[in-house]
Amino acid sequence: QADRELVKLALRQGKRKALHFAAPDCRADRELAMESVRVNGNSLEFVADELKKDRDIVLEALRQNHKCLRHAAADVRFDTALTPENPIALHGSNAPIFNVIKYTLVDQTLKIIACPLSGIEHRFELP
């Protein structure tokens, strides 16, 4: 119980890696996990594997940092509910969400660096 209270206090003080150093029972505590991903989405890496399957915890982590999806369990990572329908694709198709990180116009070519929920950067050029 003392460990749990210490982790809670660290999270309230904005300590991003509080779960990283916590005991396994604290990492498996849903309330602490939720609080931790609210402070830093990437702390999803340190929650218990069972909680990496918890869609609510993963979605909360995604609100903080779209790159944290790589720490989620595979069945949640590929959950089609995390990707909106693509109005350009065939009916019922899904498309990944991309966050544009940077764009520039060079010699009438638009250069875009974007990152989907998987966290892997992609570079595009449009004439």
mmCIF file of C-alpha atoms in Angstrom:
data_model
loop_
_atom_site.group_PDB
_atom_site.id
_atom_site.type_symbol
_atom_site.label_atom_id
_atom_site.label_comp_id
_atom_site.label_asym_id
_atom_site.label_seq_id
_atom_site.Cartn_x
_atom_site.Cartn_y
_atom_site.Cartn_z
ATOM 1 C CA GLN A 1 0.000 0.000 0.000
ATOM 2 C CA ALA A 2 2.877 2.360 0.795
ATOM 3 C CA ASP A 3 4.374 1.756 -2.662
ATOM 4 C CA ARG A 4 1.044 2.578 -4.280
ATOM 5 C CA GLU A 5 0.742 5.869 -2.410
ATOM 6 C CA LEU A 6 4.327 6.778 -3.295
ATOM 7 C CA VAL A 7 3.664 6.104 -7.003
ATOM 8 C CA LYS A 8 0.454 8.177 -6.829
ATOM 9 C CA LEU A 9 2.356 11.049 -5.261
ATOM 10 C CA ALA A 10 5.088 10.845 -7.918
ATOM 11 C CA LEU A 11 2.470 10.874 -10.694
ATOM 12 C CA ARG A 12 0.724 13.896 -9.195
ATOM 13 C CA GLN A 13 4.064 15.688 -9.206
ATOM 14 C CA GLY A 14 4.398 14.964 -12.919
ATOM 15 C CA LYS A 15 7.067 12.271 -12.626
ATOM 16 C CA ARG A 16 6.788 10.692 -16.055
ATOM 17 C CA LYS A 17 8.587 7.455 -15.239
ATOM 18 C CA ALA A 18 6.924 6.697 -11.893
ATOM 19 C CA LEU A 19 5.633 3.318 -13.103
ATOM 20 C CA HIS A 20 8.993 2.421 -14.606
ATOM 21 C CA PHE A 21 10.452 2.063 -11.116
ATOM 22 C CA ALA A 22 7.271 0.767 -9.441
ATOM 23 C CA ALA A 23 6.632 -2.700 -8.062
ATOM 24 C CA PRO A 24 4.789 -5.178 -10.342
ATOM 25 C CA ASP A 25 1.540 -4.867 -8.345
ATOM 26 C CA CYS A 26 1.571 -1.090 -8.921
ATOM 27 C CA ARG A 27 2.144 -1.606 -12.644
ATOM 28 C CA ALA A 28 -0.906 -3.900 -12.672
ATOM 29 C CA ASP A 29 -3.098 -1.349 -10.859
ATOM 30 C CA ARG A 30 -5.611 0.025 -13.394
ATOM 31 C CA GLU A 31 -6.094 3.326 -11.558
ATOM 32 C CA LEU A 32 -2.351 3.982 -11.376
ATOM 33 C CA ALA A 33 -1.913 2.984 -15.017
ATOM 34 C CA MET A 34 -4.638 5.405 -16.106
ATOM 35 C CA GLU A 35 -3.126 8.207 -14.034
ATOM 36 C CA SER A 36 0.310 7.447 -15.443
ATOM 37 C CA VAL A 37 -0.731 7.559 -19.124
ATOM 38 C CA ARG A 38 -2.563 10.830 -18.436
ATOM 39 C CA VAL A 39 0.769 12.293 -17.306
ATOM 40 C CA ASN A 40 2.714 10.732 -20.189
ATOM 41 C CA GLY A 41 1.267 8.505 -22.917
ATOM 42 C CA ASN A 42 4.584 6.722 -23.346
ATOM 43 C CA SER A 43 4.340 5.355 -19.798
ATOM 44 C CA LEU A 44 2.080 2.738 -21.397
ATOM 45 C CA GLU A 45 5.370 0.923 -21.938
ATOM 46 C CA PHE A 46 5.641 0.307 -18.176
ATOM 47 C CA VAL A 47 2.112 -0.859 -17.320
ATOM 48 C CA ALA A 48 1.433 -4.568 -16.843
ATOM 49 C CA ASP A 49 0.906 -6.531 -20.064
ATOM 50 C CA GLU A 50 -2.722 -7.228 -19.138
ATOM 51 C CA LEU A 51 -3.425 -3.468 -18.987
ATOM 52 C CA LYS A 52 -1.799 -2.926 -22.390
ATOM 53 C CA LYS A 53 -4.919 -4.706 -23.703
ATOM 54 C CA ASP A 54 -7.237 -2.255 -21.934
ATOM 55 C CA ARG A 55 -8.693 -0.103 -24.702
ATOM 56 C CA ASP A 56 -9.554 2.793 -22.350
ATOM 57 C CA ILE A 57 -5.998 2.995 -21.050
ATOM 58 C CA VAL A 58 -4.576 2.825 -24.577
ATOM 59 C CA LEU A 59 -6.960 5.528 -25.824
ATOM 60 C CA GLU A 60 -6.028 7.786 -22.903
ATOM 61 C CA ALA A 61 -2.345 7.231 -23.688
ATOM 62 C CA LEU A 62 -3.015 8.096 -27.348
ATOM 63 C CA ARG A 63 -4.536 11.409 -26.292
ATOM 64 C CA GLN A 64 -1.162 12.282 -24.786
ATOM 65 C CA ASN A 65 1.139 10.864 -27.432
ATOM 66 C CA HIS A 66 0.189 9.158 -30.699
ATOM 67 C CA LYS A 67 3.508 7.281 -30.801
ATOM 68 C CA CYS A 68 2.703 5.303 -27.660
ATOM 69 C CA LEU A 69 0.560 2.851 -29.635
ATOM 70 C CA ARG A 70 3.667 0.763 -30.219
ATOM 71 C CA HIS A 71 3.518 -0.170 -26.506
ATOM 72 C CA ALA A 72 -0.073 -1.445 -26.677
ATOM 73 C CA ALA A 73 -0.982 -5.107 -27.018
ATOM 74 C CA ALA A 74 -1.266 -6.234 -30.652
ATOM 75 C CA ASP A 75 -5.028 -6.856 -30.532
ATOM 76 C CA VAL A 76 -5.589 -3.262 -29.392
ATOM 77 C CA ARG A 77 -2.945 -1.826 -31.723
ATOM 78 C CA PHE A 78 -4.831 -3.170 -34.734
ATOM 79 C CA ASP A 79 -8.291 -2.314 -33.416
ATOM 80 C CA THR A 80 -10.140 -0.789 -36.366
ATOM 81 C CA ALA A 81 -12.083 1.456 -33.977
ATOM 82 C CA LEU A 82 -8.856 3.415 -33.494
ATOM 83 C CA THR A 83 -8.826 4.371 -37.171
ATOM 84 C CA PRO A 84 -11.674 6.364 -38.696
ATOM 85 C CA GLU A 85 -13.423 5.434 -41.892
ATOM 86 C CA ASN A 86 -11.732 6.826 -44.971
ATOM 87 C CA PRO A 87 -14.379 8.659 -47.037
ATOM 88 C CA ILE A 88 -12.256 8.277 -50.183
ATOM 89 C CA ALA A 89 -11.759 4.509 -49.878
ATOM 90 C CA LEU A 90 -14.378 1.870 -50.589
ATOM 91 C CA HIS A 91 -17.344 1.743 -48.239
ATOM 92 C CA GLY A 92 -16.365 0.138 -44.936
ATOM 93 C CA SER A 93 -12.625 0.577 -45.489
ATOM 94 C CA ASN A 94 -10.466 1.995 -42.749
ATOM 95 C CA ALA A 95 -7.524 4.336 -43.019
ATOM 96 C CA PRO A 96 -4.826 5.107 -40.454
ATOM 97 C CA ILE A 97 -4.731 8.485 -38.760
ATOM 98 C CA PHE A 98 -1.682 10.515 -39.739
ATOM 99 C CA ASN A 99 -0.356 13.479 -37.823
ATOM 100 C CA VAL A 100 1.549 15.904 -40.018
ATOM 101 C CA ILE A 101 4.806 16.670 -38.248
ATOM 102 C CA LYS A 102 6.316 19.033 -40.790
ATOM 103 C CA TYR A 103 5.644 20.270 -44.304
ATOM 104 C CA THR A 104 7.589 22.484 -46.690
ATOM 105 C CA LEU A 105 7.156 23.724 -50.230
ATOM 106 C CA VAL A 106 10.349 23.345 -52.251
ATOM 107 C CA ASP A 107 10.419 24.111 -55.997
ATOM 108 C CA GLN A 108 6.638 23.655 -56.237
ATOM 109 C CA THR A 109 6.839 20.261 -54.524
ATOM 110 C CA LEU A 110 5.074 19.813 -51.209
ATOM 111 C CA LYS A 111 7.231 17.727 -48.861
ATOM 112 C CA ILE A 112 5.402 16.202 -45.910
ATOM 113 C CA ILE A 113 6.633 14.284 -42.896
ATOM 114 C CA ALA A 114 3.763 12.470 -41.187
ATOM 115 C CA CYS A 115 3.356 9.843 -38.512
ATOM 116 C CA PRO A 116 0.474 7.351 -38.177
ATOM 117 C CA LEU A 117 -0.638 5.827 -34.869
ATOM 118 C CA SER A 118 2.051 3.146 -35.249
ATOM 119 C CA GLY A 119 4.667 5.837 -34.567
ATOM 120 C CA ILE A 120 6.685 5.211 -37.745
ATOM 121 C CA GLU A 121 7.480 8.397 -39.684
ATOM 122 C CA HIS A 122 6.611 8.554 -43.387
ATOM 123 C CA ARG A 123 7.797 11.086 -45.942
ATOM 124 C CA PHE A 124 5.670 12.110 -48.898
ATOM 125 C CA GLU A 125 6.270 14.401 -51.861
ATOM 126 C CA LEU A 126 3.436 15.881 -53.885
ATOM 127 C CA PRO A 127 4.202 17.752 -57.122
#
